[in-house]
Coordinates of C-alpha atoms in Angstrom, one line a residue:
M1080 CA 17.1 18.1 -1.4
K1081 CA 14.6 17.4 1.9
S1082 CA 15.2 14.2 4.1
L1083 CA 12.7 11.6 4.4
S1084 CA 13.0 12.8 8.5
E1085 CA 12.1 16.1 7.5
I1086 CA 9.4 15.0 5.2
E1087 CA 7.6 12.9 7.8
T1088 CA 8.3 15.7 10.6
V1089 CA 6.5 18.2 8.9
S1090 CA 3.6 16.6 7.1
K1091 CA 2.8 15.2 11.1
R1092 CA 2.8 18.9 12.3
A1093 CA 1.2 20.1 9.5
S1094 CA -1.4 17.6 10.0
R1095 CA -2.2 18.3 13.2
A1096 CA -2.3 21.9 12.8
A1097 CA -4.8 21.5 10.1
G1098 CA -7.0 19.4 12.6
Y1099 CA -6.3 16.1 13.2
S1100 CA -5.6 14.4 15.9
W1101 CA -1.5 13.5 16.6
G1102 CA -2.5 9.8 16.2
V1103 CA -4.1 10.6 12.3
A1104 CA -1.6 12.8 11.9
E1105 CA 1.3 10.6 12.4
E1106 CA -0.4 8.1 9.9
V1107 CA -0.4 10.9 7.5
A1108 CA 3.0 11.2 8.0
K1109 CA 4.0 7.8 7.4
N1110 CA 2.4 8.1 4.1
I1111 CA 3.6 10.9 2.6
R1112 CA 7.3 9.3 3.3
L1113 CA 6.0 6.5 1.5
L1114 CA 4.5 8.6 -1.7
E1115 CA 7.9 10.5 -1.9
I1116 CA 9.9 7.4 -1.8
F1117 CA 7.5 6.1 -4.4
N1118 CA 8.3 9.3 -6.7
L1119 CA 5.2 10.4 -6.2
P1120 CA 3.7 14.3 -5.2
G1121 CA 2.6 13.7 -1.7
I1122 CA 3.9 16.7 -0.2
K1123 CA 2.4 19.1 -2.9
N1124 CA -0.8 17.6 -2.9
L1125 CA -1.2 17.6 0.9
N1126 CA 0.0 21.2 1.4
S1127 CA -2.8 21.8 -1.6
F1128 CA -5.2 19.8 0.1
F1129 CA -4.6 21.5 3.4
K1130 CA -4.9 25.0 1.6
K1131 CA -8.8 23.8 0.7
K1132 CA -9.6 21.6 3.3
K1133 CA -12.1 24.2 5.2
E1134 CA -13.9 25.2 2.1
L1135 CA -14.2 21.7 0.9
R1136 CA -16.6 20.3 3.2
L1137 CA -15.7 16.6 2.8
E1138 CA -17.7 13.9 3.9
N1139 CA -16.2 11.5 6.3
I1140 CA -17.0 7.4 5.9
S1141 CA -16.9 5.4 8.8
L1142 CA -18.1 2.3 7.6
I1143 CA -16.7 0.7 4.3
N1144 CA -19.5 -1.1 2.3
K1145 CA -19.0 -2.4 -1.2
D1146 CA -19.8 0.5 -3.2
N1147 CA -19.1 3.9 -1.2
E1148 CA -21.1 7.2 -2.5
A1149 CA -20.5 10.1 -1.1
N1150 CA -22.4 13.6 -1.0
K1151 CA -21.6 16.8 -3.5
N1152 CA -18.5 17.6 -2.3
G1153 CA -16.9 13.8 -1.6
Y1154 CA -14.8 11.8 0.8
C1155 CA -11.9 13.3 3.1
P1156 CA -9.3 10.9 1.5
I1157 CA -7.5 10.5 4.9
I1158 CA -10.4 9.4 6.8
A1159 CA -11.6 7.0 4.2
G1160 CA -8.0 5.7 3.8
L1161 CA -7.4 5.2 7.7
N1162 CA -10.8 3.1 7.8
C1163 CA -10.0 1.6 4.6
L1164 CA -6.4 0.4 6.7
D1165 CA -8.8 -0.4 9.6
Q1166 CA -11.3 -2.2 7.8
I1167 CA -8.6 -4.1 5.3
R1168 CA -9.9 -7.6 6.5
T1169 CA -13.6 -6.9 5.6
I1170 CA -12.5 -5.6 2.2
D1171 CA -10.8 -8.8 1.5
N1172 CA -13.9 -10.6 2.6
L1173 CA -15.5 -8.2 -0.4
N1174 CA -12.7 -8.8 -2.5
E1175 CA -13.2 -5.4 -4.7
I1176 CA -15.2 -2.4 -3.7
T1177 CA -15.3 1.2 -5.2
F1178 CA -16.1 4.8 -3.9
K1179 CA -17.4 7.7 -6.2
K1180 CA -15.7 10.9 -5.6
V1181 CA -13.1 11.2 -2.9
A1182 CA -10.9 14.2 -2.4
Y1183 CA -7.0 14.2 -3.2
P1184 CA -7.0 10.4 -3.8
L1185 CA -3.6 10.7 -4.0
L1186 CA -3.2 11.0 0.0
F1187 CA -6.0 7.9 -0.1
L1188 CA -3.5 5.8 -1.7
P1189 CA -0.5 5.1 0.5
F1190 CA -3.3 3.3 3.1
I1191 CA -4.3 0.9 0.2
S1192 CA -0.4 0.3 0.2
R1193 CA -0.3 -0.6 3.6
A1194 CA -3.5 -2.4 3.7
S1195 CA -1.7 -4.5 1.1
E1196 CA 1.1 -5.4 3.5
V1197 CA -1.3 -6.4 6.4
I1198 CA -3.3 -9.0 4.3
G1199 CA -0.3 -10.1 2.5
K1200 CA -1.9 -9.8 -0.6
R1201 CA -1.4 -7.3 -3.8
I1202 CA -4.4 -4.4 -4.5
F1203 CA -5.3 -3.7 -7.7
L1204 CA -6.4 0.0 -7.3
K1205 CA -7.8 2.2 -10.4
I1206 CA -8.1 6.0 -9.8
D1207 CA -10.3 7.5 -12.5
D1208 CA -7.8 6.3 -15.8
S1209 CA -5.0 5.9 -13.2
E1210 CA -3.9 2.2 -12.2
F1211 CA -1.5 1.1 -9.6
L1212 CA -0.5 -2.2 -8.0
L1213 CA 0.1 -2.1 -4.8
N1214 CA 2.6 -4.8 -4.0
F1215 CA 2.8 -5.9 0.1
N1216 CA 3.8 -1.9 0.7
N1217 CA 7.2 -2.5 -1.2
N1218 CA 6.6 -1.3 -4.7
I1219 CA 4.0 0.2 -7.0
Y1220 CA 3.3 -0.5 -10.4
S1221 CA 1.5 2.6 -11.9
N1222 CA 0.9 4.0 -15.5
H1223 CA 0.2 7.0 -13.6
A1224 CA 3.6 9.3 -14.2
K1225 CA 2.7 12.7 -13.8
N1226 CA 4.0 14.9 -11.2
E1227 CA 0.9 16.6 -10.4
I1228 CA -1.9 17.7 -8.1
I1229 CA -5.1 15.7 -8.7
E1230 CA -8.2 17.3 -6.4
T1231 CA -11.0 14.8 -7.0
A1232 CA -11.8 11.4 -8.3
E1233 CA -15.2 10.8 -9.9
N1234 CA -14.5 6.7 -9.4
I1235 CA -12.0 4.3 -7.3
Y1236 CA -12.0 1.0 -7.9
L1237 CA -10.1 -1.5 -5.2
K1238 CA -9.9 -5.2 -6.1
V1239 CA -7.8 -7.6 -3.5
L1240 CA -5.7 -10.0 -5.6
E1241 CA -5.3 -13.5 -4.8
N1242 CA -1.6 -14.6 -4.4
R1243 CA -0.6 -16.9 -7.1
D1244 CA 2.4 -18.0 -8.7
S1245 CA 3.8 -16.6 -11.9
F1246 CA 4.6 -19.7 -13.5
E1247 CA 3.7 -23.3 -14.0
E1248 CA 4.1 -26.4 -11.9
K1249 CA 5.9 -28.2 -15.3
E1250 CA 8.3 -25.2 -14.9
W1251 CA 8.8 -25.3 -10.9
N1252 CA 9.3 -29.3 -11.4
E1253 CA 12.2 -28.6 -14.2
L1254 CA 13.7 -26.1 -12.3
Y1255 CA 13.9 -28.1 -8.8
K1256 CA 15.4 -31.0 -10.6
L1257 CA 18.3 -29.1 -11.5
S1258 CA 18.7 -27.7 -8.3
E1259 CA 18.8 -31.4 -7.3
E1260 CA 22.2 -31.8 -8.9
T1261 CA 23.6 -29.7 -5.7
F1262 CA 22.5 -32.2 -3.3
V1263 CA 25.1 -33.9 -1.6
E1264 CA 24.6 -37.2 -0.3
E1265 CA 25.7 -37.3 3.8
N1266 CA 28.7 -39.7 4.7
D1267 CA 30.7 -40.7 7.8
S1268 CA 33.9 -38.0 6.1
L1269 CA 31.3 -35.1 5.8
K1270 CA 29.9 -35.9 9.4
Q1271 CA 33.3 -35.9 10.7
S1272 CA 34.0 -32.6 9.1
G1273 CA 30.4 -30.9 10.0
A1274 CA 29.6 -28.0 12.3
G1275 CA 30.8 -29.0 15.7
A1276 CA 33.3 -32.1 14.5
G1277 CA 36.4 -32.7 16.8
L1278 CA 35.1 -30.4 19.2
T1279 CA 36.0 -31.5 23.0
D1280 CA 33.5 -30.7 25.6
N1281 CA 35.8 -29.8 28.7
D1282 CA 32.9 -28.7 30.8

C-alpha cells in the first residue's frame, strides 16, 4: 500500500509534468492525498485526467458567478476548484452556485472541502446524482460509494450551509442543568488545597 507521503509527492510531480505550475501542483497533491484519505479514487481520476487532458481542450474559469456554464468541452476541475477556494468568501455571500459541465469532478471536490474549513461552514455539494456533505475538511459524508472514474459532470450544485445546533434549546438547558450537579462550591478548605497553595516564595 502506498503511503500518503508517496501519493502526495507523485501527484505533485505528475501535475507539474502535466503543465501546471509548481504552486498549482502542490495544491493538487494536497487534494489527491485528501481524496485517498476519505477513500475516494483520487489517483485513479487524476491519472485518467492527465492522459486525456490535451485532447479535452477544457475551459479555464477565473471569476465565479452564481451560474457558471462552460463551453461544449467543459471546465477544467483544477482551475475551477482553485478559483472556488480563492473566492469562497464571495461564494459564501452568494450562498449557492451552479456549474454546467465540469470534467473529472472528483478532482474539483477537495477544493470545496478545504473551502469549508476556510469559512467554518459545512458545504453541500451535488455532482449529478452524487451528494456530498463537506464538514470543515475533517470528513465527507456521501451517497457516492463507487471507486470509479467520473469523466464529466453535467451539473454541479454547491450550497453553503448556515451553522445551526442539531438540538433544541430545551434539550441543552436540561443537559446543562444536569451538568451543574458536578459544580463544587468553593470554600476555605478548597482554597488552601488548590494549585500553588502552601508554596513558599524564596525569592
